[in-house]
Amino acid sequence: MVASSRGFTTQLDLKLSTLSISYGLAPSKRKRMCFPRDPLTLLSRIRCCCSDPVVPVRRATGSGKSNEKGEDWRFDSKKSPLRVRVQASSAMPFASAQSRVPSKQEKFYSRCTPRNSGPQSRDTPPKRDTGIANEKDWGISLLNESVNESGTNEDGSTWYQESGEDLGENGYRCRWTRMGGKSHDGSSEWKETWWEKSNWSGYKELGVEKSGRNAEGDSWWETWQEVLHQDEWSNLARIERSAQKQAKSGSENAGWYEKWWEKYDAKGWTEKGAHKYGRLNEQSWWEKWGEHYDGSGSVLKWTDKWAETELGTKWGDKWEEKFFGGIGSRQGETWHVSPSDERWSRKWGEEHFGNGKVHKYGKSTTGESWDIVVDEETYYESEPHYGWADVVGDSSQLLSIQPRERPPGVYPPVDFGASTRQGDDQSDKPPTSKS
């Protein structure tokens, strides 16, 4: 749905995505499990048939890619107790980002009110697994003067727009613009806020928050931030970007939430991660992943995924890799729990010695085991595919924020508080899945 000060339009977008597992020894036959990729695509029926113990399979898909990429979750077709039959018979009325036909809103504009009589909403529901947008994608344009205006359109919908500036200690300044609108009966609504903040310590921030709801009760919310500041311990410049997104259905027990973050400093230290959750009627799923680069060649990556149904079936997969100077390790586990509490798991590991030799080992609860040394090339990424130089190049609007003029003899206070390098609640270690 695209919500506007002048009208509201609804479009459909049906998509499915698959999650994949790599590494380990795999049986020959597999069955693909599909999950809804578009958060706002809601399928009405998911039927689960349970029989024999499941044997999930982890299949090598090629390393070296960021954890941001999707993976496939596959299960042995003979041994899986969870056969999923998905039928798309209804969908939540959220907007597709790439519609090929003119929207009702565009048709409305051509017939009725002029386009420049009020703020035009760009508010659409966020998309799942799209990460953190660059600042140019938001098109933030703050007004240089205070504004407080509102109006009513010919169809009875209303709109408003406000802008201003807040000042505080240590040269704090926040310039902001708020806008929004409602349909004539109040059943649909959109809001959007832009801001930029700065102070005399060199802190700069650019941000957006937007939300909306439609007449069917579907709602969504999204926030995005980009921050420049000086690290208290290293005195290095740091840029941090983050995004939170969520959407909920007004008619079904369905919705999703995602939290993404990226942190960079001028010497190449980088941290990236995401926490995700989704629910579609009787199924729920979670995913967490992280990447940590110290700027000197050491890297840690990890992923933890799990899902469950109201019938009591649970399954998941997790892995971790650590490398430095060509030497390191990988390890992981795939697991499954049936409604009767029958448990299956396969654990695996790799030791890379840096000399072309790799020790591979593993075992499962069904009696599988292996312990071998093979000749194999070691491959991993010691640097992020998107790093400090990239984020600086994509943050021109953040870097161009002008702080208030500082009077002569006035200096920003120095804070020697006990802050940590991570700086917030994102964990530096892989979480434990619900196995």
mmCIF file with all atom_site columns, N, CA and C in Angstrom, residues 337-362:
data_model
loop_
_atom_site.group_PDB
_atom_site.id
_atom_site.type_symbol
_atom_site.label_atom_id
_atom_site.label_alt_id
_atom_site.label_comp_id
_atom_site.label_asym_id
_atom_site.label_entity_id
_atom_site.label_seq_id
_atom_site.pdbx_PDB_ins_code
_atom_site.Cartn_x
_atom_site.Cartn_y
_atom_site.Cartn_z
_atom_site.occupancy
_atom_site.B_iso_or_equiv
_atom_site.pdbx_formal_charge
_atom_site.auth_seq_id
_atom_site.auth_comp_id
_atom_site.auth_asym_id
_atom_site.auth_atom_id
_atom_site.pdbx_PDB_model_num
ATOM 1  N N  . VAL A 1 337 ? 13.798 -31.180 16.419 1.00 0.00 ? 337 VAL A N  1
ATOM 2  C CA . VAL A 1 337 ? 13.048 -31.740 17.543 1.00 0.00 ? 337 VAL A CA 1
ATOM 3  C C  . VAL A 1 337 ? 11.619 -31.976 17.073 1.00 0.00 ? 337 VAL A C  1
ATOM 4  N N  . SER A 1 338 ? 11.096 -33.190 17.252 1.00 0.00 ? 338 SER A N  1
ATOM 5  C CA . SER A 1 338 ? 9.748  -33.521 16.825 1.00 0.00 ? 338 SER A CA 1
ATOM 6  C C  . SER A 1 338 ? 8.743  -33.152 17.906 1.00 0.00 ? 338 SER A C  1
ATOM 7  N N  . PRO A 1 339 ? 7.449  -33.147 17.589 1.00 0.00 ? 339 PRO A N  1
ATOM 8  C CA . PRO A 1 339 ? 6.432  -32.838 18.599 1.00 0.00 ? 339 PRO A CA 1
ATOM 9  C C  . PRO A 1 339 ? 6.456  -33.798 19.787 1.00 0.00 ? 339 PRO A C  1
ATOM 10 N N  . SER A 1 340 ? 6.944  -35.033 19.554 1.00 0.00 ? 340 SER A N  1
ATOM 11 C CA . SER A 1 340 ? 7.056  -35.998 20.661 1.00 0.00 ? 340 SER A CA 1
ATOM 12 C C  . SER A 1 340 ? 8.389  -35.905 21.374 1.00 0.00 ? 340 SER A C  1
ATOM 13 N N  . ASP A 1 341 ? 9.154  -34.839 21.122 1.00 0.00 ? 341 ASP A N  1
ATOM 14 C CA . ASP A 1 341 ? 10.437 -34.552 21.760 1.00 0.00 ? 341 ASP A CA 1
ATOM 15 C C  . ASP A 1 341 ? 11.552 -35.495 21.308 1.00 0.00 ? 341 ASP A C  1
ATOM 16 N N  . GLU A 1 342 ? 11.403 -36.139 20.142 1.00 0.00 ? 342 GLU A N  1
ATOM 17 C CA . GLU A 1 342 ? 12.517 -36.890 19.567 1.00 0.00 ? 342 GLU A CA 1
ATOM 18 C C  . GLU A 1 342 ? 13.516 -35.888 18.997 1.00 0.00 ? 342 GLU A C  1
ATOM 19 N N  . ARG A 1 343 ? 14.779 -36.095 19.300 1.00 0.00 ? 343 ARG A N  1
ATOM 20 C CA . ARG A 1 343 ? 15.802 -35.125 18.921 1.00 0.00 ? 343 ARG A CA 1
ATOM 21 C C  . ARG A 1 343 ? 16.810 -35.739 17.958 1.00 0.00 ? 343 ARG A C  1
ATOM 22 N N  . TRP A 1 344 ? 17.157 -34.960 16.977 1.00 0.00 ? 344 TRP A N  1
ATOM 23 C CA . TRP A 1 344 ? 18.210 -35.340 16.027 1.00 0.00 ? 344 TRP A CA 1
ATOM 24 C C  . TRP A 1 344 ? 19.140 -34.149 15.862 1.00 0.00 ? 344 TRP A C  1
ATOM 25 N N  . SER A 1 345 ? 20.446 -34.440 15.729 1.00 0.00 ? 345 SER A N  1
ATOM 26 C CA . SER A 1 345 ? 21.402 -33.367 15.464 1.00 0.00 ? 345 SER A CA 1
ATOM 27 C C  . SER A 1 345 ? 22.619 -33.929 14.745 1.00 0.00 ? 345 SER A C  1
ATOM 28 N N  . ARG A 1 346 ? 23.248 -33.083 13.971 1.00 0.00 ? 346 ARG A N  1
ATOM 29 C CA . ARG A 1 346 ? 24.526 -33.406 13.341 1.00 0.00 ? 346 ARG A CA 1
ATOM 30 C C  . ARG A 1 346 ? 25.483 -32.252 13.617 1.00 0.00 ? 346 ARG A C  1
ATOM 31 N N  . LYS A 1 347 ? 26.618 -32.548 14.206 1.00 0.00 ? 347 LYS A N  1
ATOM 32 C CA . LYS A 1 347 ? 27.640 -31.547 14.494 1.00 0.00 ? 347 LYS A CA 1
ATOM 33 C C  . LYS A 1 347 ? 28.834 -31.796 13.584 1.00 0.00 ? 347 LYS A C  1
ATOM 34 N N  . TRP A 1 348 ? 29.465 -30.725 13.144 1.00 0.00 ? 348 TRP A N  1
ATOM 35 C CA . TRP A 1 348 ? 30.606 -30.852 12.252 1.00 0.00 ? 348 TRP A CA 1
ATOM 36 C C  . TRP A 1 348 ? 31.640 -29.773 12.575 1.00 0.00 ? 348 TRP A C  1
ATOM 37 N N  . GLY A 1 349 ? 32.863 -30.001 12.142 1.00 0.00 ? 349 GLY A N  1
ATOM 38 C CA . GLY A 1 349 ? 33.921 -29.025 12.369 1.00 0.00 ? 349 GLY A CA 1
ATOM 39 C C  . GLY A 1 349 ? 35.041 -29.163 11.358 1.00 0.00 ? 349 GLY A C  1
ATOM 40 N N  . GLU A 1 350 ? 35.788 -28.086 11.203 1.00 0.00 ? 350 GLU A N  1
ATOM 41 C CA . GLU A 1 350 ? 36.949 -28.072 10.320 1.00 0.00 ? 350 GLU A CA 1
ATOM 42 C C  . GLU A 1 350 ? 38.080 -27.305 11.002 1.00 0.00 ? 350 GLU A C  1
ATOM 43 N N  . GLU A 1 351 ? 39.304 -27.860 10.910 1.00 0.00 ? 351 GLU A N  1
ATOM 44 C CA . GLU A 1 351 ? 40.494 -27.155 11.375 1.00 0.00 ? 351 GLU A CA 1
ATOM 45 C C  . GLU A 1 351 ? 41.394 -26.902 10.167 1.00 0.00 ? 351 GLU A C  1
ATOM 46 N N  . HIS A 1 352 ? 41.683 -25.642 9.901  1.00 0.00 ? 352 HIS A N  1
ATOM 47 C CA . HIS A 1 352 ? 42.527 -25.260 8.773  1.00 0.00 ? 352 HIS A CA 1
ATOM 48 C C  . HIS A 1 352 ? 43.904 -24.876 9.301  1.00 0.00 ? 352 HIS A C  1
ATOM 49 N N  . PHE A 1 353 ? 44.944 -25.604 8.856  1.00 0.00 ? 353 PHE A N  1
ATOM 50 C CA . PHE A 1 353 ? 46.289 -25.446 9.414  1.00 0.00 ? 353 PHE A CA 1
ATOM 51 C C  . PHE A 1 353 ? 47.147 -24.452 8.648  1.00 0.00 ? 353 PHE A C  1
ATOM 52 N N  . GLY A 1 354 ? 46.643 -23.937 7.511  1.00 0.00 ? 354 GLY A N  1
ATOM 53 C CA . GLY A 1 354 ? 47.404 -22.968 6.751  1.00 0.00 ? 354 GLY A CA 1
ATOM 54 C C  . GLY A 1 354 ? 48.454 -23.561 5.847  1.00 0.00 ? 354 GLY A C  1
ATOM 55 N N  . ASN A 1 355 ? 48.497 -24.898 5.726  1.00 0.00 ? 355 ASN A N  1
ATOM 56 C CA . ASN A 1 355 ? 49.492 -25.570 4.879  1.00 0.00 ? 355 ASN A CA 1
ATOM 57 C C  . ASN A 1 355 ? 48.850 -26.436 3.810  1.00 0.00 ? 355 ASN A C  1
ATOM 58 N N  . GLY A 1 356 ? 47.563 -26.175 3.524  1.00 0.00 ? 356 GLY A N  1
ATOM 59 C CA . GLY A 1 356 ? 46.864 -26.975 2.531  1.00 0.00 ? 356 GLY A CA 1
ATOM 60 C C  . GLY A 1 356 ? 46.201 -28.208 3.097  1.00 0.00 ? 356 GLY A C  1
ATOM 61 N N  . LYS A 1 357 ? 46.340 -28.442 4.390  1.00 0.00 ? 357 LYS A N  1
ATOM 62 C CA . LYS A 1 357 ? 45.708 -29.576 5.052  1.00 0.00 ? 357 LYS A CA 1
ATOM 63 C C  . LYS A 1 357 ? 44.520 -29.089 5.889  1.00 0.00 ? 357 LYS A C  1
ATOM 64 N N  . VAL A 1 358 ? 43.404 -29.831 5.819  1.00 0.00 ? 358 VAL A N  1
ATOM 65 C CA . VAL A 1 358 ? 42.214 -29.494 6.592  1.00 0.00 ? 358 VAL A CA 1
ATOM 66 C C  . VAL A 1 358 ? 41.729 -30.739 7.321  1.00 0.00 ? 358 VAL A C  1
ATOM 67 N N  . HIS A 1 359 ? 41.540 -30.614 8.610  1.00 0.00 ? 359 HIS A N  1
ATOM 68 C CA . HIS A 1 359 ? 41.001 -31.701 9.432  1.00 0.00 ? 359 HIS A CA 1
ATOM 69 C C  . HIS A 1 359 ? 39.489 -31.524 9.522  1.00 0.00 ? 359 HIS A C  1
ATOM 70 N N  . LYS A 1 360 ? 38.730 -32.529 9.021  1.00 0.00 ? 360 LYS A N  1
ATOM 71 C CA . LYS A 1 360 ? 37.272 -32.473 9.058  1.00 0.00 ? 360 LYS A CA 1
ATOM 72 C C  . LYS A 1 360 ? 36.753 -33.577 9.981  1.00 0.00 ? 360 LYS A C  1
ATOM 73 N N  . TYR A 1 361 ? 35.803 -33.212 10.827 1.00 0.00 ? 361 TYR A N  1
ATOM 74 C CA . TYR A 1 361 ? 35.276 -34.180 11.771 1.00 0.00 ? 361 TYR A CA 1
ATOM 75 C C  . TYR A 1 361 ? 33.807 -33.874 12.042 1.00 0.00 ? 361 TYR A C  1
ATOM 76 N N  . GLY A 1 362 ? 33.102 -34.867 12.549 1.00 0.00 ? 362 GLY A N  1
ATOM 77 C CA . GLY A 1 362 ? 31.707 -34.655 12.877 1.00 0.00 ? 362 GLY A CA 1
ATOM 78 C C  . GLY A 1 362 ? 31.029 -35.930 13.326 1.00 0.00 ? 362 GLY A C  1
#
